[in-house]
Short mmCIF file of C-alpha atoms in Angstrom, two decimals:
data_model
loop_
_atom_site.label_atom_id
_atom_site.label_comp_id
_atom_site.label_asym_id
_atom_site.label_seq_id
_atom_site.Cartn_x
_atom_site.Cartn_y
_atom_site.Cartn_z
CA MET A 20 -64.31 -18.77 -15.89
CA SER A 21 -65.92 -15.34 -16.64
CA ASP A 22 -67.10 -12.98 -19.16
CA ALA A 23 -65.23 -9.77 -20.42
CA PRO A 24 -64.49 -7.43 -17.45
CA THR A 25 -66.42 -4.78 -15.97
CA THR A 26 -65.80 -1.84 -14.01
CA PRO A 27 -67.56 -0.30 -11.44
CA SER A 28 -70.80 1.90 -12.61
CA ASP A 29 -69.72 5.43 -10.29
CA SER A 30 -66.16 6.44 -10.64
CA GLU A 31 -63.51 5.85 -7.27
CA PHE A 32 -62.68 9.28 -7.45
CA ARG A 33 -63.83 12.17 -9.04
CA ASP A 34 -60.86 14.48 -9.09
CA VAL A 35 -57.35 14.78 -7.99
CA ASP A 36 -58.64 16.98 -5.19
CA GLU A 37 -60.82 14.43 -3.98
CA THR A 38 -58.17 11.56 -4.38
CA ARG A 39 -55.42 13.98 -2.25
CA GLU A 40 -58.04 14.34 0.34
CA ARG A 41 -59.34 10.67 0.61
CA PHE A 42 -55.72 9.49 1.11
CA ARG A 43 -55.10 12.16 3.77
CA ASP A 44 -58.07 11.43 5.79
CA ALA A 45 -56.70 7.83 5.74
CA GLY A 46 -53.08 9.27 7.18
CA TYR A 47 -51.04 9.38 3.81
CA LEU A 48 -50.40 12.55 2.72
CA ALA A 49 -50.05 12.55 -1.06
CA ASP A 50 -48.44 15.56 -2.79
CA ASP A 51 -49.99 16.43 -6.48
CA ARG A 52 -47.99 14.46 -8.46
CA LEU A 53 -48.56 11.22 -6.79
CA ALA A 54 -52.69 12.09 -6.45
CA THR A 55 -52.85 12.87 -10.27
CA THR A 56 -50.99 9.33 -10.86
CA VAL A 57 -53.66 7.34 -8.33
CA PHE A 58 -56.42 9.31 -10.09
CA LEU A 59 -55.18 8.24 -13.66
CA LEU A 60 -54.91 5.22 -12.43
CA SER A 61 -58.54 4.58 -11.43
CA ARG A 62 -59.80 6.48 -15.05
CA LEU A 63 -57.55 4.79 -17.54
CA GLU A 64 -57.60 1.27 -15.81
CA LYS A 65 -53.85 1.11 -16.23
CA PRO A 66 -51.27 -0.14 -13.71
CA VAL A 67 -48.93 2.11 -11.78
CA LEU A 68 -44.99 1.53 -11.23
CA LEU A 69 -43.79 3.17 -8.36
CA GLU A 70 -39.60 3.70 -8.26
CA GLY A 71 -37.69 4.92 -5.74
CA PRO A 72 -35.88 4.11 -2.53
CA ALA A 73 -36.64 1.75 0.07
CA GLY A 74 -38.75 3.43 2.67
CA VAL A 75 -40.69 6.46 0.96
CA GLY A 76 -44.07 4.76 1.21
CA LYS A 77 -44.44 3.21 -2.17
CA THR A 78 -45.60 -0.36 -0.60
CA GLN A 79 -48.31 2.37 2.09
CA LEU A 80 -49.70 3.64 -1.05
CA ALA A 81 -50.99 0.59 -2.18
CA THR A 82 -52.94 -0.61 1.40
CA SER A 83 -54.04 2.98 1.82
CA LEU A 84 -55.58 2.69 -1.88
CA ALA A 85 -57.12 -0.44 -0.39
CA GLN A 86 -58.36 1.25 2.40
CA VAL A 87 -59.84 4.64 0.75
CA THR A 88 -61.55 2.40 -1.98
CA GLY A 89 -62.92 -0.20 -0.13
CA ARG A 90 -61.10 -2.86 -1.80
CA ARG A 91 -59.14 -6.21 -0.72
CA LEU A 92 -55.61 -6.06 -1.05
CA ILE A 93 -53.84 -8.81 -2.64
CA ARG A 94 -50.02 -8.89 -2.39
CA LEU A 95 -47.49 -10.38 -4.06
CA GLN A 96 -44.04 -10.51 -2.66
CA CYS A 97 -41.23 -10.85 -5.33
CA TYR A 98 -38.31 -12.34 -4.48
CA GLU A 99 -35.54 -14.14 -6.46
CA GLY A 100 -36.09 -17.38 -7.80
CA GLN A 101 -39.86 -17.49 -8.15
CA ASP A 102 -41.69 -19.23 -10.70
CA GLU A 103 -45.41 -18.81 -12.13
CA THR A 104 -46.51 -21.32 -9.60
CA LYS A 105 -45.98 -19.26 -6.80
CA ALA A 106 -47.37 -16.25 -8.35
CA LEU A 107 -50.01 -17.54 -11.34
CA TYR A 108 -51.19 -20.48 -10.49
CA ASP A 109 -50.61 -24.24 -9.38
CA TRP A 110 -52.57 -27.68 -9.16
CA ASP A 111 -53.50 -28.98 -6.19
CA TYR A 112 -51.57 -32.58 -6.60
CA GLY A 113 -52.44 -33.51 -3.09
CA LYS A 114 -56.42 -33.06 -4.24
CA GLN A 115 -55.76 -34.78 -7.61
CA MET A 116 -54.58 -38.16 -5.62
CA LEU A 117 -57.31 -37.77 -3.36
CA TYR A 118 -60.11 -38.06 -5.99
CA THR A 119 -58.11 -40.56 -7.96
CA GLN A 120 -58.38 -43.07 -4.74
CA ILE A 121 -61.93 -42.03 -4.41
CA LEU A 122 -62.83 -42.79 -8.00
CA ARG A 123 -60.84 -45.87 -8.48
CA GLU A 124 -64.28 -48.24 -8.78
CA LYS A 125 -65.30 -45.44 -11.30
CA ILE A 126 -62.06 -45.97 -13.22
CA GLY A 127 -62.28 -49.67 -13.25
CA GLN A 128 -65.65 -49.40 -14.73
CA VAL A 129 -64.62 -47.35 -17.51
CA VAL A 130 -61.43 -49.66 -18.57
CA GLU A 131 -63.23 -52.93 -17.75
CA ASP A 132 -64.90 -53.82 -20.73
CA ALA A 133 -61.50 -52.18 -23.24
CA ALA A 134 -60.24 -55.06 -25.14
CA THR A 135 -56.38 -53.86 -25.20
CA LEU A 136 -54.06 -52.01 -22.79
CA SER A 137 -54.26 -49.28 -25.83
CA GLU A 138 -57.78 -48.80 -25.73
CA ALA A 139 -57.89 -48.49 -21.85
CA VAL A 140 -55.26 -45.51 -21.86
CA GLU A 141 -57.37 -43.80 -24.39
CA ARG A 142 -60.26 -44.03 -22.23
CA ILE A 143 -58.34 -42.77 -19.28
CA ALA A 144 -57.03 -39.88 -21.32
CA ASP A 145 -60.61 -38.92 -22.07
CA GLN A 146 -60.97 -37.99 -18.24
CA ASP A 147 -58.11 -36.14 -17.99
CA SER A 148 -60.54 -32.62 -18.15
CA ILE A 149 -61.72 -34.19 -14.45
CA PHE A 150 -58.18 -33.63 -12.74
CA PHE A 151 -57.28 -30.41 -14.78
CA SER A 152 -60.37 -28.59 -14.03
CA GLU A 153 -61.18 -25.50 -11.81
CA ARG A 154 -61.79 -27.67 -8.99
CA PHE A 155 -58.44 -28.87 -8.54
CA LEU A 156 -56.65 -25.36 -9.33
CA ALA A 157 -54.80 -23.27 -6.97
CA ALA A 158 -55.06 -19.77 -7.58
CA ARG A 159 -52.09 -17.63 -6.44
CA PRO A 160 -51.93 -14.00 -5.92
CA LEU A 161 -52.09 -12.91 -9.64
CA LEU A 162 -55.01 -15.52 -10.65
CA GLU A 163 -56.47 -14.84 -7.52
CA ALA A 164 -56.81 -10.92 -8.32
CA ILE A 165 -58.22 -11.29 -11.83
CA THR A 166 -60.63 -13.94 -10.77
CA SER A 167 -62.21 -12.14 -7.49
CA ALA A 168 -65.75 -11.44 -7.43
CA GLU A 169 -64.95 -8.33 -5.86
CA PRO A 170 -62.73 -5.23 -6.94
CA VAL A 171 -59.24 -5.56 -5.46
CA VAL A 172 -56.36 -4.10 -5.13
CA LEU A 173 -53.13 -5.85 -6.45
CA LEU A 174 -49.95 -4.81 -4.79
CA ILE A 175 -47.08 -6.59 -6.77
CA ASP A 176 -44.15 -5.65 -4.56
CA GLU A 177 -40.49 -5.32 -4.75
CA VAL A 178 -40.72 -6.54 -8.63
CA ASP A 179 -37.09 -5.95 -9.41
CA ARG A 180 -35.98 -8.63 -7.04
CA ALA A 181 -37.95 -11.14 -9.42
CA ASP A 182 -36.12 -13.18 -12.25
CA GLU A 183 -36.68 -11.96 -15.44
CA ALA A 184 -38.85 -14.85 -16.13
CA LEU A 185 -41.76 -13.70 -14.16
CA GLU A 186 -41.62 -10.74 -15.37
CA ALA A 187 -42.37 -11.49 -18.41
CA VAL A 188 -45.11 -13.48 -17.13
CA LEU A 189 -46.54 -10.80 -15.88
CA LEU A 190 -46.88 -8.63 -19.18
CA GLU A 191 -50.22 -10.54 -20.37
CA LEU A 192 -51.58 -9.54 -17.20
CA LEU A 193 -50.83 -5.90 -16.88
CA SER A 194 -51.69 -5.26 -20.77
CA GLU A 195 -55.00 -7.50 -20.73
CA PHE A 196 -55.69 -8.59 -17.23
CA GLN A 197 -56.29 -12.06 -18.25
CA ILE A 198 -54.05 -15.13 -17.66
CA SER A 199 -53.66 -18.28 -20.13
CA ILE A 200 -53.87 -21.62 -18.59
CA PRO A 201 -52.80 -24.50 -20.86
CA GLU A 202 -54.87 -26.84 -19.69
CA ILE A 203 -58.20 -24.65 -19.18
CA GLY A 204 -57.84 -21.66 -21.72
CA THR A 205 -57.73 -17.82 -21.08
CA VAL A 206 -59.28 -16.42 -17.72
CA ARG A 207 -60.13 -12.80 -17.95
CA ALA A 208 -60.80 -10.34 -15.00
CA THR A 209 -64.32 -10.19 -13.70
CA HIS A 210 -63.28 -7.00 -12.41
CA LEU A 211 -60.23 -4.54 -13.46
CA PRO A 212 -58.06 -4.61 -10.17
CA TYR A 213 -56.26 -1.78 -9.33
CA VAL A 214 -52.46 -3.28 -9.91
CA VAL A 215 -49.71 -1.35 -7.80
CA LEU A 216 -46.18 -2.49 -8.99
CA THR A 217 -43.27 -1.63 -6.33
CA SER A 218 -39.55 -1.01 -7.46
CA ASN A 219 -36.40 -0.34 -5.45
CA ASN A 220 -34.46 -0.21 -8.45
CA THR A 221 -31.85 -2.99 -7.41
CA ARG A 222 -31.98 -3.46 -11.35
CA ASP A 223 -33.36 -2.16 -14.36
CA LEU A 224 -36.59 -3.59 -15.43
CA SER A 225 -37.78 -4.15 -19.05
CA ALA A 226 -39.26 -1.76 -21.81
CA ALA A 227 -42.42 -3.74 -22.22
CA LEU A 228 -43.21 -3.74 -18.64
CA LYS A 229 -42.85 0.12 -17.99
CA ARG A 230 -44.50 0.52 -21.43
CA ARG A 231 -47.73 -1.02 -20.01
CA CYS A 232 -47.92 1.13 -16.83
CA LEU A 233 -48.46 4.18 -15.46
CA HIS A 234 -44.76 5.60 -13.92
CA LEU A 235 -44.11 7.50 -11.08
CA PHE A 236 -40.83 8.01 -9.23
CA LEU A 237 -41.08 8.39 -5.19
CA ASP A 238 -38.17 10.17 -3.70
CA TYR A 239 -37.56 11.39 -0.05
CA PRO A 240 -39.88 14.36 1.11
CA GLU A 241 -39.01 17.85 1.29
CA ALA A 242 -38.19 18.83 4.86
CA THR A 243 -41.62 20.66 4.93
CA ARG A 244 -43.77 17.37 4.04
CA GLU A 245 -41.72 15.13 5.78
CA LEU A 246 -42.49 17.27 9.20
CA GLU A 247 -46.02 17.08 8.31
CA ILE A 248 -46.03 13.51 7.91
CA ILE A 249 -44.41 13.41 11.53
CA ARG A 250 -47.16 15.75 12.78
CA SER A 251 -49.89 13.59 11.28
CA LYS A 252 -48.66 10.14 12.89
CA ASP A 253 -49.17 11.69 16.43
CA THR A 254 -45.63 10.77 17.61
CA GLY A 255 -45.44 12.90 20.96
CA LEU A 256 -42.34 14.90 20.23
CA ALA A 257 -42.33 18.53 20.68
CA GLU A 258 -42.46 20.61 17.26
CA ALA A 259 -39.28 21.89 17.78
CA LEU A 260 -37.53 18.93 18.63
CA ALA A 261 -39.47 17.60 15.56
CA VAL A 262 -38.23 20.27 13.11
CA ARG A 263 -34.39 19.88 14.47
CA LEU A 264 -34.84 16.21 14.22
CA VAL A 265 -35.98 16.35 10.02
CA ASP A 266 -32.85 18.27 9.53
CA VAL A 267 -30.68 15.61 11.51
CA VAL A 268 -32.28 12.71 9.12
CA ARG A 269 -32.00 14.72 5.79
CA GLY A 270 -28.13 15.51 6.67
CA LEU A 271 -27.95 11.68 7.63
CA ARG A 272 -29.44 10.73 3.94
CA GLU A 273 -26.51 12.95 2.65
CA LEU A 274 -23.59 10.69 3.81
CA ASP A 275 -22.71 7.51 1.75
CA LEU A 276 -24.86 4.93 3.80
CA ARG A 277 -25.35 1.64 2.67
CA LYS A 278 -29.32 2.43 3.42
CA SER A 279 -30.25 5.89 4.32
CA PRO A 280 -33.08 6.51 6.73
CA SER A 281 -36.79 5.79 5.01
CA ILE A 282 -39.79 7.85 6.22
CA SER A 283 -41.17 5.24 8.82
CA GLU A 284 -37.38 4.85 10.41
CA THR A 285 -37.76 9.01 10.77
CA ILE A 286 -41.08 8.48 12.66
CA ASP A 287 -39.92 5.34 14.83
CA TRP A 288 -37.14 7.71 15.91
CA ALA A 289 -39.43 10.52 16.61
CA ARG A 290 -41.60 8.10 18.58
CA THR A 291 -38.57 6.80 20.62
CA LEU A 292 -37.31 10.24 21.63
CA ALA A 293 -40.85 11.24 22.80
CA VAL A 294 -41.00 7.80 25.00
CA LEU A 295 -37.28 8.66 26.44
CA GLY A 296 -38.69 11.89 27.20
CA VAL A 297 -36.00 14.02 25.69
CA GLU A 298 -36.31 17.52 25.91
CA GLU A 299 -33.19 18.59 23.75
CA LEU A 300 -31.49 17.03 20.51
CA THR A 301 -27.78 16.42 21.63
CA ALA A 302 -25.42 14.20 20.01
CA ASP A 303 -25.01 12.19 22.81
CA VAL A 304 -29.13 11.40 22.71
CA LEU A 305 -29.07 10.99 19.23
CA SER A 306 -26.16 8.82 18.83
CA SER A 307 -27.61 6.26 21.75
CA THR A 308 -30.79 5.89 20.05
CA LEU A 309 -29.09 6.14 16.15
CA SER A 310 -29.86 2.39 15.57
CA VAL A 311 -33.71 3.07 15.18
CA VAL A 312 -32.73 4.63 11.57
CA VAL A 313 -29.20 3.39 10.82
CA LYS A 314 -29.19 -0.53 10.56
CA TYR A 315 -25.49 -1.36 9.36
CA GLU A 316 -22.30 -1.05 11.41
CA ARG A 317 -20.20 0.22 9.32
CA ASP A 318 -23.12 3.24 8.66
CA LEU A 319 -23.45 3.52 12.43
CA ASP A 320 -19.72 4.38 12.89
CA LYS A 321 -20.14 7.29 9.87
CA ALA A 322 -23.28 8.58 11.19
CA ARG A 323 -22.06 9.01 14.49
CA LYS A 324 -18.78 10.89 13.48
CA ALA A 325 -21.09 13.26 11.66
CA LEU A 326 -23.86 13.54 14.36
CA PRO A 327 -22.19 16.71 16.05
CA GLY A 328 -21.89 18.73 13.24
CA LEU A 329 -25.48 17.71 12.07
CA VAL A 330 -26.54 18.94 15.67
CA ASP A 331 -24.71 21.66 15.71
CA PRO A 332 -23.00 22.96 12.61
CA ASN A 333 -20.33 25.16 14.78
CA ALA A 334 -19.40 22.01 16.96
CA THR A 335 -15.92 21.26 16.92
CA VAL A 336 -15.46 16.87 16.31
CA PRO A 337 -12.97 15.85 19.45
CA ASP A 338 -10.11 14.07 18.10
CA HIS A 339 -10.22 10.65 19.14
CA LEU A 340 -7.15 9.35 17.30
CA GLY A 341 -4.59 10.03 20.16
CA HIS A 342 -2.10 12.53 19.36
CA GLY A 343 -2.91 13.54 16.14
CA HIS A 344 0.38 12.98 14.41
CA GLY A 345 0.96 14.52 11.12
CA HIS A 346 3.20 13.53 8.37
CA GLY A 347 6.67 15.41 7.68
CA HIS A 348 7.63 16.25 11.56
CA GLY A 349 8.69 15.00 14.65
CA HIS A 350 6.26 14.51 17.59
CA GLY A 351 6.69 16.97 20.02
CA HIS A 352 5.05 15.35 22.75
CA GLY A 353 5.96 18.01 25.67
CA HIS A 354 9.73 18.12 25.10
CA ASP A 355 11.60 21.24 26.19
CA ALA A 356 12.92 23.30 23.62
CA ASP A 357 16.28 22.62 24.36
CA ASP A 358 16.22 19.37 24.15
CA ARG A 359 15.59 19.23 20.23
CA ALA A 360 18.00 18.63 18.05
CA GLY A 361 20.96 21.18 18.27
CA GLY A 362 19.07 23.34 20.92
CA PRO A 363 18.63 26.82 21.08
CA GLY A 364 20.45 29.06 18.53
CA ASP A 365 21.35 25.69 16.56
CA PRO A 366 20.00 26.05 12.52
CA GLY A 367 17.90 22.90 13.59
CA GLY A 368 16.89 24.31 17.14
CA PRO A 369 14.13 26.73 18.11
CA GLY A 370 14.44 30.00 16.43
CA GLY A 371 16.87 28.44 13.86
CA PRO A 372 16.26 28.35 10.17
CA GLY A 373 15.70 25.01 10.14
CA ASP A 374 12.87 25.07 13.22
CA PRO A 375 10.09 22.58 12.37
CA GLY A 376 8.39 24.25 15.43
CA ASP A 377 7.57 21.13 17.15
CA GLY A 378 10.57 18.70 16.49
CA PRO A 379 13.99 18.00 15.26
CA ASP A 380 14.68 19.20 11.94
CA GLY A 381 14.97 15.88 9.73
CA ARG A 382 17.97 17.01 7.57
CA ASP A 383 19.95 17.55 11.14
CA VAL A 384 19.10 13.99 12.11
CA ARG A 385 20.34 12.74 8.51
CA ALA A 386 23.33 14.49 8.86
CA ALA A 387 24.34 13.14 12.33
CA LYS A 388 23.63 9.49 11.05
CA ASP A 389 26.69 10.44 8.51
CA ARG A 390 29.04 12.21 11.03
CA PRO A 391 32.27 10.30 11.03
CA GLY A 392 33.38 8.33 14.00
CA ARG A 393 30.12 8.01 15.39
CA HIS A 394 30.54 3.96 15.34
CA ASP A 395 33.28 2.35 17.07
CA ALA A 396 36.74 0.37 16.16
CA ALA A 397 34.00 -2.97 16.41
CA TYR A 398 31.80 -1.67 13.80
CA ALA A 399 31.72 -3.33 10.26
CA GLY A 400 34.73 -5.25 10.57
CA GLY A 401 37.30 -2.49 11.81
CA GLY A 402 39.09 -3.86 14.32
CA ARG A 403 36.70 -6.30 15.27
CA THR A 404 36.99 -8.49 18.61
CA SER A 405 35.49 -11.33 20.25
CA SER A 406 32.87 -11.38 22.96
CA GLU A 407 36.15 -11.77 25.54
CA GLY A 408 37.44 -8.84 24.16
CA LYS A 409 40.31 -10.62 22.28
CA PRO A 410 40.86 -9.89 18.46
CA ALA A 411 38.56 -11.77 16.43
CA LYS A 412 40.64 -14.64 14.45
CA ALA A 413 41.83 -13.18 10.52
CA VAL A 414 40.22 -15.37 7.71
CA PRO A 415 43.01 -15.81 5.15
CA ALA A 416 42.49 -14.06 1.56
CA GLY A 417 42.35 -17.34 -0.04
CA GLN A 418 40.06 -19.12 2.04
CA GLY A 419 36.81 -18.39 0.31
CA ALA A 420 38.37 -19.65 -3.16
CA ARG A 421 39.61 -23.09 -1.85
CA SER A 422 36.06 -23.70 -0.33
CA PHE A 423 34.55 -23.07 -3.64
CA ALA A 424 36.76 -25.15 -5.65
CA ALA A 425 36.61 -28.06 -3.19
CA ARG A 426 32.67 -28.46 -3.39
CA GLY A 427 33.14 -27.88 -7.09
CA ALA A 428 35.24 -31.05 -7.18
CA ARG A 429 32.34 -33.17 -5.14
CA LYS A 430 30.79 -35.66 -7.42
CA ARG A 431 26.98 -35.18 -7.54
CA PRO A 432 25.00 -38.28 -7.79
CA VAL A 433 23.68 -38.84 -11.57
#
């Protein structure tokens, strides 16, 4: 399909500083580590693998790289169950069938003088190359990046979501910038693409894949850099409120949330507050807009409880759980001291040695239950009476024995 790969005659980036400045002009604030990695990507002609939590700017890096270099962006979005026909190439079966119908007469001419069926089949088999050629090859993102007539940026997004089989298919592309097609042969890149792979660390990638790439772990930025990112996006939020908002977001990320707020969601939250005309960040205002950055119901409950402390570290969170009962003491719901067990002066009452301060002493309660004579004569068989007040019928002592003997004498069915 093509000759040996070539690279542009002039360098894409002169040095790390220029790389950082060009990304800044495109609206992407890259730190020294990231700018260095991108510069090496262009000079060493190696793919770069970006790992880290969702929403830290991994995908945006590839988009900005295409923007600052003037290259076309080709994106392969990975997912579970994806096979090579969706990533590398596929045969255009419909087009093959259409050509078969058009060339039916020609096929008849090829086999019309064949002496046997076997000979006819052999003659048709000799024409296989017609239907398995570049004409009928449907290029998917990986093959498209290799065969592009112009340099491109290839983004392989969320490679950790793909199966390991597809990961193995990528090895040839990442190391040799070529793809092997059994029916055609090896296809080599016309221009070496800039390849960016991203991973959210949902699974470990193979050592073979990592060995072929430059590697960089992107984490959430520090407060000063995140504030700078918000400023660069012109959210409309006042500077003082943006500073406090960044602190709140960083506090939310420290919670045990299923999904922490991303940088892009922080920007959305700032724009939301600016549109609402918020002049002061309060727990109520942030709680009403919390769904902009927190996406799961369980996370929302946890974040709402933490917001007052994040907005004001000295704030006290009201107890919404009712009376706030503890363990090991009584209720103490507005009862007078004299109503407690024992009353004033009693060992279990107020001021007594067993006074719990807000309820009866448990020891006195238990002792009262064991007090002799606390039940009447009708309790537990002691002088039982019927509902009419008559003495209950006495049961002879041998009644139980006679009943069991009678049951044992009965014949059981065989």
